[in-house]
């Protein structure tokens, strides 16, 4: 049983309903993860705005965003996120070989250098909690 309630929209405060509607407007739906967070509408609104910027408005090409999302999902055993983004990654132009390599926990050797670099960067942050100077330079060179 969940420790926090996962409220439906009609169970939220007026502030919560506004935040719910903003999330639904940017993503097309409000998943259980955001609904649980809506126990604190202000914190959820701030979190959602950051996510909206990173995912939809940030300067990283969509293909690389989806590769990073898959790399993080694989490393954190985020099956829900993987399932939600595998198709999005394909639609963004990520090849099957790259997807299968990431899913198996390997660095995709059939990918572009920028694609390999973002996978290595994500996994370095998650596994080692740091990024080497060389890897930082590589990513900075491709992405600015």
PDB file of C-alpha atoms in Angstrom:
ATOM      1  CA  UNK A   1       0.000   0.000   0.000  1.00  0.00           C
ATOM      2  CA  UNK A   2       1.267   3.477  -0.850  1.00  0.00           C
ATOM      3  CA  UNK A   3       2.399   5.619   2.055  1.00  0.00           C
ATOM      4  CA  UNK A   4       1.156   8.765   0.377  1.00  0.00           C
ATOM      5  CA  UNK A   5      -2.268   9.090  -1.176  1.00  0.00           C
ATOM      6  CA  UNK A   6      -2.353   9.207  -4.963  1.00  0.00           C
ATOM      7  CA  UNK A   7      -5.246  11.629  -5.365  1.00  0.00           C
ATOM      8  CA  UNK A   8      -7.426  12.054  -8.403  1.00  0.00           C
ATOM      9  CA  UNK A   9      -7.869  15.583  -9.705  1.00  0.00           C
ATOM     10  CA  UNK A  10     -11.216  16.085  -7.980  1.00  0.00           C
ATOM     11  CA  UNK A  11      -9.625  15.279  -4.596  1.00  0.00           C
ATOM     12  CA  UNK A  12      -7.055  18.076  -4.846  1.00  0.00           C
ATOM     13  CA  UNK A  13      -7.070  21.559  -3.364  1.00  0.00           C
ATOM     14  CA  UNK A  14      -7.681  24.441  -5.792  1.00  0.00           C
ATOM     15  CA  UNK A  15      -3.888  24.995  -5.955  1.00  0.00           C
ATOM     16  CA  UNK A  16      -3.397  21.280  -6.633  1.00  0.00           C
ATOM     17  CA  UNK A  17      -5.940  21.354  -9.468  1.00  0.00           C
ATOM     18  CA  UNK A  18      -4.076  24.227 -11.135  1.00  0.00           C
ATOM     19  CA  UNK A  19      -0.800  22.299 -10.914  1.00  0.00           C
ATOM     20  CA  UNK A  20      -2.503  19.105 -12.131  1.00  0.00           C
ATOM     21  CA  UNK A  21      -3.885  20.962 -15.155  1.00  0.00           C
ATOM     22  CA  UNK A  22      -0.465  22.476 -15.950  1.00  0.00           C
ATOM     23  CA  UNK A  23       1.167  19.053 -15.882  1.00  0.00           C
ATOM     24  CA  UNK A  24      -1.601  17.550 -18.018  1.00  0.00           C
ATOM     25  CA  UNK A  25      -1.247  20.422 -20.480  1.00  0.00           C
ATOM     26  CA  UNK A  26       2.494  19.965 -20.929  1.00  0.00           C
ATOM     27  CA  UNK A  27       2.597  16.169 -20.991  1.00  0.00           C
ATOM     28  CA  UNK A  28      -0.869  15.121 -22.099  1.00  0.00           C
ATOM     29  CA  UNK A  29      -1.527  13.134 -18.914  1.00  0.00           C
ATOM     30  CA  UNK A  30      -0.740  13.076 -15.187  1.00  0.00           C
ATOM     31  CA  UNK A  31       0.843   9.820 -14.078  1.00  0.00           C
ATOM     32  CA  UNK A  32       0.694   8.329 -10.593  1.00  0.00           C
ATOM     33  CA  UNK A  33       4.168   9.681  -9.849  1.00  0.00           C
ATOM     34  CA  UNK A  34       3.002  13.281 -10.232  1.00  0.00           C
ATOM     35  CA  UNK A  35      -0.305  12.563  -8.522  1.00  0.00           C
ATOM     36  CA  UNK A  36       1.552  11.351  -5.425  1.00  0.00           C
ATOM     37  CA  UNK A  37       3.748  14.440  -5.521  1.00  0.00           C
ATOM     38  CA  UNK A  38       0.621  16.600  -5.648  1.00  0.00           C
ATOM     39  CA  UNK A  39       0.312  16.125  -1.893  1.00  0.00           C
ATOM     40  CA  UNK A  40       2.587  19.206  -2.015  1.00  0.00           C
ATOM     41  CA  UNK A  41       1.265  21.261  -4.957  1.00  0.00           C
ATOM     42  CA  UNK A  42       3.882  24.024  -4.795  1.00  0.00           C
ATOM     43  CA  UNK A  43       6.824  21.608  -4.745  1.00  0.00           C
ATOM     44  CA  UNK A  44       5.209  19.592  -7.532  1.00  0.00           C
ATOM     45  CA  UNK A  45       4.704  22.695  -9.674  1.00  0.00           C
ATOM     46  CA  UNK A  46       8.371  23.624  -9.333  1.00  0.00           C
ATOM     47  CA  UNK A  47       9.515  20.083 -10.053  1.00  0.00           C
ATOM     48  CA  UNK A  48       7.211  19.819 -13.069  1.00  0.00           C
ATOM     49  CA  UNK A  49       8.438  23.122 -14.530  1.00  0.00           C
ATOM     50  CA  UNK A  50      12.053  21.950 -14.314  1.00  0.00           C
ATOM     51  CA  UNK A  51      11.118  18.648 -15.957  1.00  0.00           C
ATOM     52  CA  UNK A  52       9.131  20.440 -18.639  1.00  0.00           C
ATOM     53  CA  UNK A  53      12.089  22.664 -19.463  1.00  0.00           C
ATOM     54  CA  UNK A  54      14.604  19.813 -19.532  1.00  0.00           C
ATOM     55  CA  UNK A  55      12.419  17.479 -21.552  1.00  0.00           C
ATOM     56  CA  UNK A  56      10.545  19.794 -23.905  1.00  0.00           C
ATOM     57  CA  UNK A  57      12.281  23.172 -24.096  1.00  0.00           C
ATOM     58  CA  UNK A  58      15.975  22.623 -23.362  1.00  0.00           C
ATOM     59  CA  UNK A  59      18.513  22.901 -26.167  1.00  0.00           C
ATOM     60  CA  UNK A  60      19.559  19.231 -26.225  1.00  0.00           C
ATOM     61  CA  UNK A  61      18.309  17.520 -29.405  1.00  0.00           C
ATOM     62  CA  UNK A  62      15.299  15.256 -28.743  1.00  0.00           C
ATOM     63  CA  UNK A  63      17.200  12.189 -29.920  1.00  0.00           C
ATOM     64  CA  UNK A  64      19.873  12.742 -27.261  1.00  0.00           C
ATOM     65  CA  UNK A  65      17.270  13.508 -24.586  1.00  0.00           C
ATOM     66  CA  UNK A  66      15.620  10.152 -25.249  1.00  0.00           C
ATOM     67  CA  UNK A  67      18.968   8.345 -25.192  1.00  0.00           C
ATOM     68  CA  UNK A  68      19.736   9.885 -21.796  1.00  0.00           C
ATOM     69  CA  UNK A  69      16.280   8.959 -20.491  1.00  0.00           C
ATOM     70  CA  UNK A  70      16.776   5.344 -21.605  1.00  0.00           C
ATOM     71  CA  UNK A  71      20.276   5.228 -20.087  1.00  0.00           C
ATOM     72  CA  UNK A  72      18.967   6.486 -16.750  1.00  0.00           C
ATOM     73  CA  UNK A  73      15.980   4.118 -16.883  1.00  0.00           C
ATOM     74  CA  UNK A  74      18.287   1.162 -17.544  1.00  0.00           C
ATOM     75  CA  UNK A  75      20.708   2.059 -14.770  1.00  0.00           C
ATOM     76  CA  UNK A  76      17.989   2.692 -12.179  1.00  0.00           C
ATOM     77  CA  UNK A  77      15.837  -0.294 -13.230  1.00  0.00           C
ATOM     78  CA  UNK A  78      13.083   2.130 -14.184  1.00  0.00           C
ATOM     79  CA  UNK A  79      10.927  -0.247 -16.210  1.00  0.00           C
ATOM     80  CA  UNK A  80       7.987   2.157 -16.307  1.00  0.00           C
ATOM     81  CA  UNK A  81      10.163   4.943 -17.708  1.00  0.00           C
ATOM     82  CA  UNK A  82      11.800   2.545 -20.156  1.00  0.00           C
ATOM     83  CA  UNK A  83       8.419   1.371 -21.434  1.00  0.00           C
ATOM     84  CA  UNK A  84       7.176   4.947 -21.754  1.00  0.00           C
ATOM     85  CA  UNK A  85      10.246   6.154 -23.666  1.00  0.00           C
ATOM     86  CA  UNK A  86      11.408   3.284 -25.861  1.00  0.00           C
ATOM     87  CA  UNK A  87       8.882   4.166 -28.559  1.00  0.00           C
ATOM     88  CA  UNK A  88       9.540   7.888 -28.112  1.00  0.00           C
ATOM     89  CA  UNK A  89      13.236   7.208 -28.630  1.00  0.00           C
ATOM     90  CA  UNK A  90      12.545   5.368 -31.878  1.00  0.00           C
ATOM     91  CA  UNK A  91      10.317   8.217 -33.090  1.00  0.00           C
ATOM     92  CA  UNK A  92      13.131  10.645 -32.251  1.00  0.00           C
ATOM     93  CA  UNK A  93      15.485   8.661 -34.514  1.00  0.00           C
ATOM     94  CA  UNK A  94      17.309   6.421 -32.041  1.00  0.00           C
ATOM     95  CA  UNK A  95      18.269   3.207 -33.793  1.00  0.00           C
ATOM     96  CA  UNK A  96      17.367  -0.270 -32.588  1.00  0.00           C
ATOM     97  CA  UNK A  97      21.028  -1.209 -32.060  1.00  0.00           C
ATOM     98  CA  UNK A  98      21.508   1.768 -29.755  1.00  0.00           C
ATOM     99  CA  UNK A  99      18.335   0.947 -27.823  1.00  0.00           C
ATOM    100  CA  UNK A 100      19.301  -2.728 -27.442  1.00  0.00           C
ATOM    101  CA  UNK A 101      22.849  -1.835 -26.354  1.00  0.00           C
ATOM    102  CA  UNK A 102      21.577   0.514 -23.664  1.00  0.00           C
ATOM    103  CA  UNK A 103      18.974  -2.032 -22.524  1.00  0.00           C
ATOM    104  CA  UNK A 104      21.690  -4.658 -22.102  1.00  0.00           C
ATOM    105  CA  UNK A 105      23.816  -2.212 -20.114  1.00  0.00           C
ATOM    106  CA  UNK A 106      26.414  -1.681 -22.816  1.00  0.00           C
ATOM    107  CA  UNK A 107      27.749   1.380 -24.555  1.00  0.00           C
ATOM    108  CA  UNK A 108      26.288   1.478 -28.065  1.00  0.00           C
ATOM    109  CA  UNK A 109      29.172   1.046 -30.512  1.00  0.00           C
ATOM    110  CA  UNK A 110      26.992   1.692 -33.574  1.00  0.00           C
ATOM    111  CA  UNK A 111      26.035   5.164 -32.358  1.00  0.00           C
ATOM    112  CA  UNK A 112      27.371   8.626 -33.043  1.00  0.00           C
ATOM    113  CA  UNK A 113      30.063  10.017 -30.783  1.00  0.00           C
ATOM    114  CA  UNK A 114      27.588  12.418 -29.191  1.00  0.00           C
ATOM    115  CA  UNK A 115      25.197   9.535 -28.441  1.00  0.00           C
ATOM    116  CA  UNK A 116      27.954   7.451 -26.869  1.00  0.00           C
ATOM    117  CA  UNK A 117      29.130  10.428 -24.838  1.00  0.00           C
ATOM    118  CA  UNK A 118      25.713  11.172 -23.306  1.00  0.00           C
ATOM    119  CA  UNK A 119      25.259   7.523 -22.278  1.00  0.00           C
ATOM    120  CA  UNK A 120      28.722   7.482 -20.702  1.00  0.00           C
ATOM    121  CA  UNK A 121      27.993  10.815 -18.986  1.00  0.00           C
ATOM    122  CA  UNK A 122      24.669   9.647 -17.526  1.00  0.00           C
ATOM    123  CA  UNK A 123      26.118   6.353 -16.312  1.00  0.00           C
ATOM    124  CA  UNK A 124      29.179   8.060 -14.855  1.00  0.00           C
ATOM    125  CA  UNK A 125      26.972  10.389 -12.825  1.00  0.00           C
ATOM    126  CA  UNK A 126      24.765   7.546 -11.623  1.00  0.00           C
ATOM    127  CA  UNK A 127      27.512   4.990 -10.939  1.00  0.00           C
ATOM    128  CA  UNK A 128      30.408   7.123  -9.755  1.00  0.00           C
ATOM    129  CA  UNK A 129      28.635  10.352  -8.762  1.00  0.00           C
ATOM    130  CA  UNK A 130      31.149  12.280 -10.824  1.00  0.00           C
ATOM    131  CA  UNK A 131      32.278  12.870 -14.404  1.00  0.00           C
ATOM    132  CA  UNK A 132      35.919  12.768 -15.450  1.00  0.00           C
ATOM    133  CA  UNK A 133      37.511  15.844 -16.998  1.00  0.00           C
ATOM    134  CA  UNK A 134      37.986  13.988 -20.289  1.00  0.00           C
ATOM    135  CA  UNK A 135      34.350  12.942 -20.492  1.00  0.00           C
ATOM    136  CA  UNK A 136      33.201  16.437 -19.560  1.00  0.00           C
ATOM    137  CA  UNK A 137      35.388  17.894 -22.346  1.00  0.00           C
ATOM    138  CA  UNK A 138      33.977  15.386 -24.865  1.00  0.00           C
ATOM    139  CA  UNK A 139      30.364  16.223 -24.019  1.00  0.00           C
ATOM    140  CA  UNK A 140      31.098  19.940 -23.889  1.00  0.00           C
ATOM    141  CA  UNK A 141      32.753  19.728 -27.321  1.00  0.00           C
ATOM    142  CA  UNK A 142      29.622  18.205 -28.895  1.00  0.00           C
ATOM    143  CA  UNK A 143      26.924  19.938 -26.935  1.00  0.00           C
ATOM    144  CA  UNK A 144      28.400  23.215 -25.748  1.00  0.00           C
TER     145      UNK A 144
END
